[in-house]
Amino acid sequence: MTTKRQSSRLAAQSSTNDTAVASNDVETPQKKQKTDPTLEVESKPVENDDAKSSELQVGDEIPDIVLLDEDENEVDLKKVAASTKYLVIFAYPKASTPGCTRQVCGFQKNFQFLKDSNTTVFGISSDSPKAQKNFITKQGLEYSLLSDPSKKLIGPLGAKKSPSGIKRSHWIFVDSVLKVKSIGISPEVSINSAKEEIENFIKKEKSKESKGEGKEEQKNDSKDESKD
């Protein structure tokens, strides 16, 4: 009987020890650390300050950039701007699409007025010269379309749209200096406002000339009076 009781105690003690060992083997759950919300970083696209600072502003001169036209001829924009009073450049997202077709046709409608006003006009997009040539032929355009696949002019002009698009826009250079910058506009606004802006520049120019002539006449009259 004594032996049996001793065996029972030993068995109970062994069972208790096994349970203790098993409990030691189990990992204690760690408390979840609270995250400081101020340390969380939200993934957002970072604006390139250098690109933004290099964007042309009103009052800046046209950059020295050469692009290909629809016939793969090199067009030196600085030289072109120096050879004309007004230079209009308009950007469109993609050749031969509905909105862009309205835009190029609108500038074609105003082409004679622009030509008579000593204005050179170019359309520009990232399309290839071949696509631009096809666009010109289909729409019967009398002005050139520039190809800028790397956006080396479209970017500085501020019409580059992330990630790879183009904002419909137009710019007017007067005596090689940027005077009008219209970004992200409709085809109709681009067509009509560009024409109106050229008309306004012409009126201002004529007004200056007439004032200059008036002053010259006054000087001559004063000279004549002093002689008398």
CSV table of C-alpha atoms in Angstrom, one decimal:
chain,number,residue,atom,x,y,z
A,1,MET,CA,0.0,0.0,0.0
A,2,THR,CA,2.8,2.4,0.9
A,3,THR,CA,4.5,1.7,-2.4
A,4,LYS,CA,1.3,2.5,-4.3
A,5,ARG,CA,0.8,5.9,-2.4
A,6,GLN,CA,4.4,6.8,-3.1
A,7,SER,CA,4.0,6.0,-6.8
A,8,SER,CA,0.9,8.2,-6.9
A,9,ARG,CA,2.7,11.1,-5.3
A,10,LEU,CA,5.6,10.7,-7.7
A,11,ALA,CA,3.3,10.6,-10.7
A,12,ALA,CA,1.4,13.7,-9.5
A,13,GLN,CA,4.7,15.5,-9.0
A,14,SER,CA,6.0,14.5,-12.4
A,15,SER,CA,2.8,15.7,-14.0
A,16,THR,CA,3.1,19.1,-12.3
A,17,ASN,CA,6.7,19.4,-13.5
A,18,ASP,CA,5.8,18.5,-17.1
A,19,THR,CA,3.1,21.2,-17.0
A,20,ALA,CA,5.5,23.8,-15.7
A,21,VAL,CA,8.1,23.0,-18.4
A,22,ALA,CA,5.3,23.1,-21.1
A,23,SER,CA,4.2,26.5,-19.9
A,24,ASN,CA,7.8,27.8,-20.0
A,25,ASP,CA,8.0,26.6,-23.6
A,26,VAL,CA,5.0,28.8,-24.7
A,27,GLU,CA,6.0,32.3,-25.8
A,28,THR,CA,4.4,35.1,-23.8
A,29,PRO,CA,2.4,37.3,-26.2
A,30,GLN,CA,4.2,40.7,-26.5
A,31,LYS,CA,2.2,43.8,-26.0
A,32,LYS,CA,1.6,45.7,-29.3
A,33,GLN,CA,3.5,48.9,-29.2
A,34,LYS,CA,1.5,52.0,-30.1
A,35,THR,CA,2.6,53.8,-33.2
A,36,ASP,CA,3.3,57.5,-32.8
A,37,PRO,CA,1.0,59.0,-35.6
A,38,THR,CA,3.5,61.8,-36.0
A,39,LEU,CA,6.1,59.3,-37.2
A,40,GLU,CA,3.9,57.8,-39.9
A,41,VAL,CA,5.0,58.9,-43.4
A,42,GLU,CA,2.4,59.0,-46.1
A,43,SER,CA,3.6,58.1,-49.5
A,44,LYS,CA,2.9,61.1,-51.8
A,45,PRO,CA,4.5,62.1,-55.0
A,46,VAL,CA,7.2,64.7,-54.3
A,47,GLU,CA,7.3,67.8,-56.5
A,48,ASN,CA,10.6,68.4,-58.2
A,49,ASP,CA,11.6,71.9,-57.0
A,50,ASP,CA,14.3,72.1,-59.7
A,51,ALA,CA,11.7,71.4,-62.5
A,52,LYS,CA,9.3,73.9,-61.0
A,53,SER,CA,12.0,76.6,-60.7
A,54,SER,CA,13.1,76.0,-64.3
A,55,GLU,CA,9.5,76.6,-65.6
A,56,LEU,CA,9.2,79.7,-67.8
A,57,GLN,CA,7.4,82.6,-66.3
A,58,VAL,CA,5.9,85.7,-68.0
A,59,GLY,CA,8.8,88.1,-68.7
A,60,ASP,CA,11.3,85.3,-69.5
A,61,GLU,CA,12.9,84.9,-72.9
A,62,ILE,CA,12.2,81.9,-75.1
A,63,PRO,CA,14.7,79.1,-74.4
A,64,ASP,CA,17.4,78.1,-76.9
A,65,ILE,CA,15.7,74.8,-78.0
A,66,VAL,CA,15.6,73.1,-81.4
A,67,LEU,CA,12.8,70.7,-82.3
A,68,LEU,CA,11.8,68.8,-85.4
A,69,ASP,CA,8.7,69.7,-87.4
A,70,GLU,CA,6.5,67.4,-89.4
A,71,ASP,CA,9.1,67.1,-92.2
A,72,GLU,CA,11.9,66.4,-89.7
A,73,ASN,CA,13.4,69.8,-90.3
A,74,GLU,CA,15.1,71.4,-87.3
A,75,VAL,CA,13.3,74.4,-86.0
A,76,ASP,CA,15.4,76.8,-83.9
A,77,LEU,CA,12.8,78.5,-81.7
A,78,LYS,CA,15.1,81.2,-80.5
A,79,LYS,CA,15.9,82.2,-84.1
A,80,VAL,CA,12.2,82.0,-85.1
A,81,ALA,CA,11.2,84.3,-82.2
A,82,ALA,CA,13.8,86.8,-83.2
A,83,SER,CA,12.5,86.9,-86.8
A,84,THR,CA,8.9,87.6,-86.0
A,85,LYS,CA,7.0,90.2,-83.8
A,86,TYR,CA,4.7,87.6,-82.2
A,87,LEU,CA,5.2,83.9,-81.7
A,88,VAL,CA,2.2,81.7,-80.7
A,89,ILE,CA,2.8,78.2,-79.6
A,90,PHE,CA,-0.1,76.0,-78.6
A,91,ALA,CA,0.1,72.5,-77.0
A,92,TYR,CA,-2.3,69.7,-77.5
A,93,PRO,CA,-2.4,66.2,-75.9
A,94,LYS,CA,-2.5,63.9,-79.0
A,95,ALA,CA,-2.7,64.3,-82.8
A,96,SER,CA,-5.8,63.4,-84.6
A,97,THR,CA,-8.0,63.2,-81.5
A,98,PRO,CA,-11.4,65.1,-81.4
A,99,GLY,CA,-10.4,68.0,-79.0
A,100,CYS,CA,-7.0,68.4,-80.6
A,101,THR,CA,-8.5,68.5,-84.1
A,102,ARG,CA,-10.9,71.3,-83.0
A,103,GLN,CA,-7.9,73.2,-81.6
A,104,VAL,CA,-5.7,72.9,-84.7
A,105,CYS,CA,-8.6,73.7,-87.1
A,106,GLY,CA,-9.4,76.8,-85.0
A,107,PHE,CA,-5.9,78.1,-85.4
A,108,GLN,CA,-6.1,77.3,-89.1
A,109,LYS,CA,-9.3,79.4,-89.3
A,110,ASN,CA,-7.4,82.3,-87.7
A,111,PHE,CA,-4.2,81.7,-89.7
A,112,GLN,CA,-4.6,84.4,-92.2
A,113,PHE,CA,-5.2,87.0,-89.5
A,114,LEU,CA,-2.1,85.8,-87.6
A,115,LYS,CA,0.0,85.8,-90.7
A,116,ASP,CA,-1.0,89.4,-91.6
A,117,SER,CA,-0.2,90.4,-88.0
A,118,ASN,CA,3.4,89.3,-88.3
A,119,THR,CA,2.6,86.3,-86.1
A,120,THR,CA,4.3,82.9,-86.4
A,121,VAL,CA,2.3,80.0,-85.0
A,122,PHE,CA,3.3,76.4,-84.1
A,123,GLY,CA,1.3,73.5,-82.6
A,124,ILE,CA,3.3,71.2,-80.4
A,125,SER,CA,2.8,67.7,-78.9
A,126,SER,CA,4.8,64.6,-78.1
A,127,ASP,CA,3.7,62.9,-81.3
A,128,SER,CA,6.3,61.8,-83.9
A,129,PRO,CA,7.0,64.0,-87.0
A,130,LYS,CA,5.2,61.3,-89.0
A,131,ALA,CA,2.0,61.6,-86.9
A,132,GLN,CA,2.2,65.4,-87.1
A,133,LYS,CA,2.6,65.2,-90.9
A,134,ASN,CA,-0.5,63.0,-91.2
A,135,PHE,CA,-2.4,65.4,-88.9
A,136,ILE,CA,-1.5,68.4,-91.1
A,137,THR,CA,-2.4,66.6,-94.3
A,138,LYS,CA,-5.8,65.4,-93.0
A,139,GLN,CA,-6.8,68.8,-91.7
A,140,GLY,CA,-5.2,71.0,-94.4
A,141,LEU,CA,-3.1,73.0,-92.0
A,142,GLU,CA,-0.9,75.9,-93.3
A,143,TYR,CA,1.4,76.0,-90.3
A,144,SER,CA,3.9,73.6,-88.8
A,145,LEU,CA,3.4,71.1,-85.9
A,146,LEU,CA,6.4,70.4,-83.7
A,147,SER,CA,7.4,67.1,-82.3
A,148,ASP,CA,8.6,67.1,-78.6
A,149,PRO,CA,8.6,63.5,-77.4
A,150,SER,CA,11.0,64.2,-74.5
A,151,LYS,CA,9.0,67.4,-73.6
A,152,LYS,CA,12.2,69.5,-73.6
A,153,LEU,CA,10.0,72.6,-74.5
A,154,ILE,CA,6.7,71.4,-73.2
A,155,GLY,CA,8.2,70.8,-69.7
A,156,PRO,CA,9.7,74.3,-69.3
A,157,LEU,CA,6.6,75.9,-70.7
A,158,GLY,CA,4.6,74.2,-67.8
A,159,ALA,CA,2.4,72.0,-69.8
A,160,LYS,CA,3.8,68.6,-68.8
A,161,LYS,CA,1.1,66.5,-67.1
A,162,SER,CA,2.0,63.6,-64.7
A,163,PRO,CA,2.9,60.9,-65.5
A,164,SER,CA,3.2,61.3,-69.3
A,165,GLY,CA,0.4,63.6,-70.6
A,166,ILE,CA,0.2,67.1,-71.9
A,167,LYS,CA,-2.0,70.0,-70.7
A,168,ARG,CA,-3.8,71.8,-73.5
A,169,SER,CA,-2.2,75.3,-73.4
A,170,HIS,CA,-0.9,78.2,-75.4
A,171,TRP,CA,1.8,80.8,-75.0
A,172,ILE,CA,2.5,84.1,-76.8
A,173,PHE,CA,6.0,85.6,-77.1
A,174,VAL,CA,6.4,89.2,-78.1
A,175,ASP,CA,9.9,90.2,-79.3
A,176,SER,CA,11.1,86.8,-77.9
A,177,VAL,CA,9.7,87.5,-74.4
A,178,LEU,CA,6.9,85.4,-72.9
A,179,LYS,CA,3.9,87.7,-72.4
A,180,VAL,CA,0.9,85.2,-72.2
A,181,LYS,CA,0.9,81.8,-70.5
A,182,SER,CA,-2.5,79.9,-70.5
A,183,ILE,CA,-2.3,76.4,-69.1
A,184,GLY,CA,-5.0,73.7,-69.0
A,185,ILE,CA,-7.6,75.3,-71.2
A,186,SER,CA,-10.3,74.1,-73.6
A,187,PRO,CA,-9.7,74.1,-77.4
A,188,GLU,CA,-12.2,76.9,-77.8
A,189,VAL,CA,-10.6,79.1,-75.2
A,190,SER,CA,-7.1,78.5,-76.7
A,191,ILE,CA,-8.3,79.5,-80.2
A,192,ASN,CA,-10.3,82.5,-79.3
A,193,SER,CA,-8.2,84.0,-76.5
A,194,ALA,CA,-5.0,83.7,-78.5
A,195,LYS,CA,-6.5,85.7,-81.3
A,196,GLU,CA,-7.9,88.3,-78.9
A,197,GLU,CA,-4.6,88.6,-77.1
A,198,ILE,CA,-2.7,89.3,-80.4
A,199,GLU,CA,-5.4,91.9,-81.3
A,200,ASN,CA,-4.8,93.6,-77.9
A,201,PHE,CA,-1.0,93.6,-78.4
A,202,ILE,CA,-1.5,95.2,-81.8
A,203,LYS,CA,-3.8,97.9,-80.4
A,204,LYS,CA,-1.3,98.7,-77.7
A,205,GLU,CA,1.5,98.9,-80.2
A,206,LYS,CA,-0.5,101.2,-82.4
A,207,SER,CA,-1.4,103.3,-79.4
A,208,LYS,CA,2.3,103.7,-78.5
A,209,GLU,CA,3.2,104.6,-82.0
A,210,SER,CA,0.5,107.3,-82.2
A,211,LYS,CA,1.5,108.7,-78.9
A,212,GLY,CA,5.1,108.8,-80.1
A,213,GLU,CA,4.1,110.6,-83.3
A,214,GLY,CA,2.1,113.1,-81.2
A,215,LYS,CA,5.1,113.9,-79.0
A,216,GLU,CA,7.3,114.3,-82.1
A,217,GLU,CA,4.8,116.7,-83.6
A,218,GLN,CA,4.7,118.7,-80.4
A,219,LYS,CA,8.5,119.0,-80.4
A,220,ASN,CA,8.4,120.2,-84.0
A,221,ASP,CA,5.7,122.8,-83.2
A,222,SER,CA,7.7,124.0,-80.2
A,223,LYS,CA,10.8,124.4,-82.4
A,224,ASP,CA,8.8,126.3,-85.1
A,225,GLU,CA,7.4,128.7,-82.4
A,226,SER,CA,10.9,129.4,-81.0
A,227,LYS,CA,12.1,130.3,-84.5
A,228,ASP,CA,9.3,132.7,-84.9
